Coordinates of C-alpha atoms in Angstrom, one line a residue:
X1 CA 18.8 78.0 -80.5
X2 CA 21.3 75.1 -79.4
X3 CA 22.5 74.9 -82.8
X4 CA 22.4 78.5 -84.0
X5 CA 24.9 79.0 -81.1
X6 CA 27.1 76.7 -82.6
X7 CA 26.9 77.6 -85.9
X8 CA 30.0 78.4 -87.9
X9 CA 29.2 79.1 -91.5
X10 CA 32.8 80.8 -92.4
X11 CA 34.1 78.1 -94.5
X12 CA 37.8 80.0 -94.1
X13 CA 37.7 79.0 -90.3
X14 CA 38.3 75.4 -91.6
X15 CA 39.0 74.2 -87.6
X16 CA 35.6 75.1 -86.4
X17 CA 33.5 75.1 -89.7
X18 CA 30.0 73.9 -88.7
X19 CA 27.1 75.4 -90.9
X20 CA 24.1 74.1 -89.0
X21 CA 21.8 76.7 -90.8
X22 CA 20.4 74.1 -93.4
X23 CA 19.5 71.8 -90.5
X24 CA 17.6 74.7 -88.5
X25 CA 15.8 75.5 -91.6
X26 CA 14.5 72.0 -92.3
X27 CA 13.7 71.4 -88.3
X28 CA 11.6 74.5 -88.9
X29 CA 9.6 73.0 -91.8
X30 CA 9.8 69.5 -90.6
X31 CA 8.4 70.7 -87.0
X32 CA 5.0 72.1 -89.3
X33 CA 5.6 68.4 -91.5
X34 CA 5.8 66.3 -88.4
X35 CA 2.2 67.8 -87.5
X36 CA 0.1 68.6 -90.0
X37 CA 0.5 65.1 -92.1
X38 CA 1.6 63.1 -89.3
X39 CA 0.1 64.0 -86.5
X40 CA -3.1 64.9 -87.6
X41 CA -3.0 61.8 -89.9
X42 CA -2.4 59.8 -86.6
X43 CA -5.3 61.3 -84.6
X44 CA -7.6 60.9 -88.1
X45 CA -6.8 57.5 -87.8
X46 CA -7.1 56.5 -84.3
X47 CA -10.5 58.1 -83.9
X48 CA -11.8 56.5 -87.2
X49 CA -11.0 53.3 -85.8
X50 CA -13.8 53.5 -83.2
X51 CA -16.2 55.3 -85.1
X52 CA -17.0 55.8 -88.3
X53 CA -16.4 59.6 -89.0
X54 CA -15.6 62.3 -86.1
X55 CA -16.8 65.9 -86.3
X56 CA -14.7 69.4 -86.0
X57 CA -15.4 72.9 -84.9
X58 CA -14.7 75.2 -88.0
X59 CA -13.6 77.6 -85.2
X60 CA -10.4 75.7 -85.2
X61 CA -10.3 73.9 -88.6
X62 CA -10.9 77.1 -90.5
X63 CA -8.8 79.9 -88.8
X64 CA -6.1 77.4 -88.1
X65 CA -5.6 76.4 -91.5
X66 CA -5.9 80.1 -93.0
X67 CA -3.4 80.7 -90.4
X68 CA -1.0 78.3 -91.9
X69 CA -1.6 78.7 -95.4
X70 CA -0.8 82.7 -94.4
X71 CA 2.5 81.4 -92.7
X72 CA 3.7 79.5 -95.2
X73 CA 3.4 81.9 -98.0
X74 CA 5.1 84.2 -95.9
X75 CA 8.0 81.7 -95.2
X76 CA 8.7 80.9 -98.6
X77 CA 8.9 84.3 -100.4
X78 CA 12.7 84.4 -99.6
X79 CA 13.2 80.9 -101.4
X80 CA 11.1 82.0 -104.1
X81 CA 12.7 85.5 -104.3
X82 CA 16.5 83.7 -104.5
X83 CA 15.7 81.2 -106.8
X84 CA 13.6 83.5 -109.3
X85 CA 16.6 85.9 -109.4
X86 CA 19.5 82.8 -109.5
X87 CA 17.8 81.1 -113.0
X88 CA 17.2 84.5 -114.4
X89 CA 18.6 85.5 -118.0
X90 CA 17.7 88.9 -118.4
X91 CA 19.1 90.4 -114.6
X92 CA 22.6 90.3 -113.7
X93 CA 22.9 89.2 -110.2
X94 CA 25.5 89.3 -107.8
X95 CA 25.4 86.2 -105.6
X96 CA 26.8 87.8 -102.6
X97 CA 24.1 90.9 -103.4
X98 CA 21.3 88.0 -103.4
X99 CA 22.2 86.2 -100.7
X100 CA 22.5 89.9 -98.6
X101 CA 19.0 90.8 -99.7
X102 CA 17.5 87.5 -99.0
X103 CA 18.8 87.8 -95.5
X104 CA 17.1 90.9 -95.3
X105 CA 13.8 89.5 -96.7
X106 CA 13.8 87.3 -94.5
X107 CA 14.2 89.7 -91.5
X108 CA 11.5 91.9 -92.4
X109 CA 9.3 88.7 -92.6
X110 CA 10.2 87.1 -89.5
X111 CA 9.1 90.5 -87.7
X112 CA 6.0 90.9 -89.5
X113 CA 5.1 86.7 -89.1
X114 CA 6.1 87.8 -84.8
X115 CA 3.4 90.5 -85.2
X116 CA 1.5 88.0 -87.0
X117 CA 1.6 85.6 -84.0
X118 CA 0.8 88.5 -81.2
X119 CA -2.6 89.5 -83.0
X120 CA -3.7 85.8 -83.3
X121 CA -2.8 85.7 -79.6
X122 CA -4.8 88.4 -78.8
X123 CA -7.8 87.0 -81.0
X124 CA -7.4 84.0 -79.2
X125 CA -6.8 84.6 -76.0
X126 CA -9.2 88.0 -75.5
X127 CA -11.3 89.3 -78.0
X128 CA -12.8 85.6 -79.5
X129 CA -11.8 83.4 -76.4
X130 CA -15.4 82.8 -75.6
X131 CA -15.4 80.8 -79.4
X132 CA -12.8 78.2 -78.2
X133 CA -14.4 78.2 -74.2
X134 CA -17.7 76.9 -75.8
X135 CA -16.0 74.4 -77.9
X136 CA -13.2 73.1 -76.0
X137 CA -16.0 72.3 -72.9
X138 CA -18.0 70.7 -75.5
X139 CA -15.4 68.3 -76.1
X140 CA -14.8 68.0 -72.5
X141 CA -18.2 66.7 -71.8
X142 CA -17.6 64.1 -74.6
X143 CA -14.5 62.5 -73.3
X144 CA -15.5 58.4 -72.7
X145 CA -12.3 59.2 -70.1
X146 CA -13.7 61.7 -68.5
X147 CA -15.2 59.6 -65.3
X148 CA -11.7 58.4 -65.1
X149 CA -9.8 61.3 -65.5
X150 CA -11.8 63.1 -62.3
X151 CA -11.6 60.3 -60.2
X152 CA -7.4 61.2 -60.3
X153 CA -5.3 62.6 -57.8
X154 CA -4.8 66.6 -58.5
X155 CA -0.9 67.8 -58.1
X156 CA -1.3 71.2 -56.1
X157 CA 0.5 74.6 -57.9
X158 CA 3.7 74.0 -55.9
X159 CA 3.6 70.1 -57.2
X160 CA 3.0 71.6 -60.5
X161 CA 5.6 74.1 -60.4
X162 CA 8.1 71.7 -59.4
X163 CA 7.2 69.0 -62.6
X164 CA 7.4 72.1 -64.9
X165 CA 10.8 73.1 -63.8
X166 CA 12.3 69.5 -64.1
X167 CA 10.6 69.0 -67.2
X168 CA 12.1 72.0 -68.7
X169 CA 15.7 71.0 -67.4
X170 CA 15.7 67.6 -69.3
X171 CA 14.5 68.5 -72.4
X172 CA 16.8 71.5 -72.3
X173 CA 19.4 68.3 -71.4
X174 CA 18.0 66.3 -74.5
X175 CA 18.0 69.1 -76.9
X176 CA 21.6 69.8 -75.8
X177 CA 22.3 66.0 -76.3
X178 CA 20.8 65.9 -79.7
X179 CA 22.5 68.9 -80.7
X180 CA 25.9 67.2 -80.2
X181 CA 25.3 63.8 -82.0
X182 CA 23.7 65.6 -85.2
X183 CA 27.4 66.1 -86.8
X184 CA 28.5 62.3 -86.0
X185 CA 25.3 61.3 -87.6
X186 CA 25.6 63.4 -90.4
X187 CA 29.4 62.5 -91.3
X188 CA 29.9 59.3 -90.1
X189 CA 26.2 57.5 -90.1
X190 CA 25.6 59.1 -94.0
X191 CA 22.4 61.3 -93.0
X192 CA 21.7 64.1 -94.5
X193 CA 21.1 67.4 -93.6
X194 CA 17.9 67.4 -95.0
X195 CA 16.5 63.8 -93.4
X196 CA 18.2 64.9 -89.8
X197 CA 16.3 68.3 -89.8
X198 CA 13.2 67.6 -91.7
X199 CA 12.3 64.2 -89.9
X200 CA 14.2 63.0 -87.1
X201 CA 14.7 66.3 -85.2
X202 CA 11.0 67.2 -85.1
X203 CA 9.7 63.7 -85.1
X204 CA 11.6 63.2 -81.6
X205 CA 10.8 67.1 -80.6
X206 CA 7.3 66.1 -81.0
X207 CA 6.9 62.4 -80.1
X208 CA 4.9 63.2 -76.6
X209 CA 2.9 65.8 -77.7
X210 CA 1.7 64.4 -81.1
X211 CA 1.0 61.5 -78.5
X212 CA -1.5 63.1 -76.3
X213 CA -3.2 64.6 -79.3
X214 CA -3.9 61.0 -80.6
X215 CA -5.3 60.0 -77.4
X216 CA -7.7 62.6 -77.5
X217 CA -8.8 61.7 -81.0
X218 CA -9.2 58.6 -79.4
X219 CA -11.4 59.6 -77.3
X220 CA -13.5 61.7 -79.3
X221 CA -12.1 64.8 -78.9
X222 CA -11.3 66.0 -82.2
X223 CA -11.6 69.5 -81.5
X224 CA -8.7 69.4 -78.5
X225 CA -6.8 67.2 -80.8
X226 CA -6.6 70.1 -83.4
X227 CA -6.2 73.0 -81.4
X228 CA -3.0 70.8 -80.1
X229 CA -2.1 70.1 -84.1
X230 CA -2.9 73.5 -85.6
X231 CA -1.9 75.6 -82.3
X232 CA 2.0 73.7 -82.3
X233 CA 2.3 74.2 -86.6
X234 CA 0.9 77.7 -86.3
X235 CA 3.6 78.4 -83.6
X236 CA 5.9 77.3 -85.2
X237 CA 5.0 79.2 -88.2
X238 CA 4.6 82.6 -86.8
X239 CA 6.8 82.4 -83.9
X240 CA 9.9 79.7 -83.3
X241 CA 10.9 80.4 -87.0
X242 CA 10.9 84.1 -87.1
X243 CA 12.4 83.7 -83.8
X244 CA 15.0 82.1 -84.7
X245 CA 15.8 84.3 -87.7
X246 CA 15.7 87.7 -84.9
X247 CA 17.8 86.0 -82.6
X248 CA 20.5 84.5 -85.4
X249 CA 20.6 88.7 -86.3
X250 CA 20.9 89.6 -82.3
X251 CA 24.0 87.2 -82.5
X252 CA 25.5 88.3 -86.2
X253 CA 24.7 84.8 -87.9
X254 CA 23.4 84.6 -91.6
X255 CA 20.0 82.9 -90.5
X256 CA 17.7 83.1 -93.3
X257 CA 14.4 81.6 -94.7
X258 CA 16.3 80.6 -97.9
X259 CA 14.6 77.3 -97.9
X260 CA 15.4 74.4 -100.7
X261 CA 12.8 75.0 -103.6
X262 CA 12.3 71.0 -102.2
X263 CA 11.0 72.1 -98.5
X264 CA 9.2 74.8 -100.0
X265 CA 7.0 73.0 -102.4
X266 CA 6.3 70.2 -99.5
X267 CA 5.3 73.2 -97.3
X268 CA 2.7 74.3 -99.4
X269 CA 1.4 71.4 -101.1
X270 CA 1.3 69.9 -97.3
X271 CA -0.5 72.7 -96.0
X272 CA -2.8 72.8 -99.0
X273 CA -3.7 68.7 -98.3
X274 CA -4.3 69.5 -94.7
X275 CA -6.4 72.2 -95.8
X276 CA -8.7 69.7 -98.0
X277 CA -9.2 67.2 -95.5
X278 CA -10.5 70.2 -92.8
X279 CA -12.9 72.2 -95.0
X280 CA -15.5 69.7 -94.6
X281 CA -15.3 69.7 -90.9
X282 CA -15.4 65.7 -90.5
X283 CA -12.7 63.0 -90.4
X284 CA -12.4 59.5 -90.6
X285 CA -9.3 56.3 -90.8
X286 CA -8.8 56.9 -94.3
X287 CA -7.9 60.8 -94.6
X288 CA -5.9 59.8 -91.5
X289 CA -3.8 57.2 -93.3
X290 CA -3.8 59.1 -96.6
X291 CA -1.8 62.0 -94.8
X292 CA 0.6 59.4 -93.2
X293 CA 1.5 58.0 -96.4
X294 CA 2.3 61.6 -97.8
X295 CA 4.9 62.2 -94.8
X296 CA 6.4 58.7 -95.6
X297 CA 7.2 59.6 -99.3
X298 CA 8.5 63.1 -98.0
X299 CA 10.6 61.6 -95.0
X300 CA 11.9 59.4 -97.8
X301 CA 12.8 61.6 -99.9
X302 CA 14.2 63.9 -97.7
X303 CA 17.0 60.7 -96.6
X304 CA 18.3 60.6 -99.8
X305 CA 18.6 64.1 -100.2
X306 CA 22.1 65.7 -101.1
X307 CA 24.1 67.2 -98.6
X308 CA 25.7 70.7 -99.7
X309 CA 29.1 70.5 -100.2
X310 CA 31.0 73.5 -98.5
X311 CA 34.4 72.3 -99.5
X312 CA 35.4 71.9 -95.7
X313 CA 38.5 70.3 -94.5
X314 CA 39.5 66.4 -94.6
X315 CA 37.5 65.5 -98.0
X316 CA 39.6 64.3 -101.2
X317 CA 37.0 66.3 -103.6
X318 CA 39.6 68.3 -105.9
X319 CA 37.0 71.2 -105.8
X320 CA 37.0 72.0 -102.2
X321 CA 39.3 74.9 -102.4
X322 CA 37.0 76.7 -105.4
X323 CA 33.3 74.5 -104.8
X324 CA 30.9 77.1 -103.7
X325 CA 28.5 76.8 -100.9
X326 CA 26.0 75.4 -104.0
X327 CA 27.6 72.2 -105.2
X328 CA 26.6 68.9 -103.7
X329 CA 27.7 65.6 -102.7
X330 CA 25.9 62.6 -102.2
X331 CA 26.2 60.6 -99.4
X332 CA 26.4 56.8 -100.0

């Protein structure tokens, strides 16, 4: 939301020019990235490392990753739709006309993807809570911590209260923080648009709570480690994205879901992999590492991604008064 407030994708207002939109769209997709190969790799492997394969609920494998293979379809039929249209040779289109109607695709499916997220909400949380209940206390009673953990000091509600609200401050500060240094990184470090949002942005976003879901894997439970990996991607999915897409509309800003053809592909084929490795309901150090080494080929390609070149003020390219929005520039 930080950056979508300081988005300025007019390329005329040459002062203030700041399209941050490509950024938001990758930190969207690299948030689902960062934990469904990642993470999830990371709690595969940490549990396989003290026992030779660990067992999952299909309450949460299966409906979470239907969930997500539903989201990502849904996310990527504005990409699909533009980039169809833009190689066609048999309809005449009107670049400004596609872009309009992609932004409206992408409206209509950020509403229905909200909708989405309320009914699995209300699946969740009312008619089919007892599912999760049975299998989250399950896992409770199979935590090798768990003589440790209740042995702890409790906070009370006011104690608890009190951490919430300072915890929300700072990482409102950090966000805020990390917002400002993305455009020095960008222009004067050489990252692109695509590594910043698609790995670094999410990778810090998530670095605690990708941590506490590995050291629940490590102690054998799987199934809280999941509902932590699915429940964040499936959020994501059906809720922060669309959000931001509704919100970007509330404030008159050309959000889309015009993803690269690159961060849609990844999407799916990630989603699909993460898939695989959850239909069979067991895990174990190799599936783990296999899915980390797929988010290490993607995080490098992502860094040596182009940059779109906007034809923005202070560059020497002879085609930034007439370069469209679509030509790039590689940054050395």
């Amino acid at each position: 939301m930080v950056l979508l407030s300081k988005n300025v994708d007019d390329p005329a207002d040459v002062e203030h020019y700041n399209n941050f939109v490509p950024v938001i769209r990758a930190a969207i997709l690299g948030s689902i990235l960062a934990n469904v190969l990642l993470c999830m790799g990371c709690c595969f492997f940490a549990g396989g490392m003290r026992r030779d394969e660990q067992e999952f609920d299909a309450a949460i494998s299966e409906v979470g990753s239907g969930l997500l293979l539903t989201a990502g379809f849904g996310l990527i039929i504005p990409a699909a739709f533009v980039t169809s249209l833009s190689g066609s040779t048999s309809v005449e289109v009107d670049p400004q006309g596609l872009s309009d109607k992609a932004l409206t695709i992408s409206r209509v499916t950020s509403i229905v993807l909200f909708l989405a997220f309320l009914l699995y909400a209300w699946f969740q949380m009312h008619t089919h809570h007892g599912i999760y209940d049975a299998v989250l206390e399950k896992d409770e009673a199979r935590d090798q911590d768990r003589h440790k953990d209740l042995k702890k000091a409790k906070l009370t509600l006011t104690e608890c209260v009190l951490a919430l609200v300072i915890s929300i401050a700072l990482v409102s500060l950090h966000a805020v923080f990390l917002v400002e240094q993305i455009e020095y990184l960008v222009r004067e470090r050489g990252i692109s648009d695509m590594g910043m949002g698609l790995i670094l942005v999410p990778f810090i976003e998530k670095a605690a709570e990708n941590l506490t879901a590995v050291d629940e894997a490590w102690d054998n439970q799987m199934n809280f480690a999941l509902s932590h990996v699915l429940g964040s991607s499936i959020q994501t999915a059906l809720f922060n994205g669309p959000l931001v897409v509704i919100v970007g509309w509330g404030l008159h800003k050309a959000m889309d879901l015009n993803f690269e053809i690159f961060n849609a592909v990844i999407l799916i084929l990630a989603i699909i992999v993460a898939g695989s490795f959850l239909r069979d309901r067991k895990s174990n150090y190799l599936e783990g590492a296999l899915c980390v080494f797929i988010y290490i080929i993607i995080a490098v390609a992502a860094f040596t991604y182009p940059n779109p070149y906007h034809g923005a003020a202070g560059t020497s390219e002879p085609e930034a008064s007439t370069g469209g929005a679509h030509k790039l520039r590689l940054i050395r």
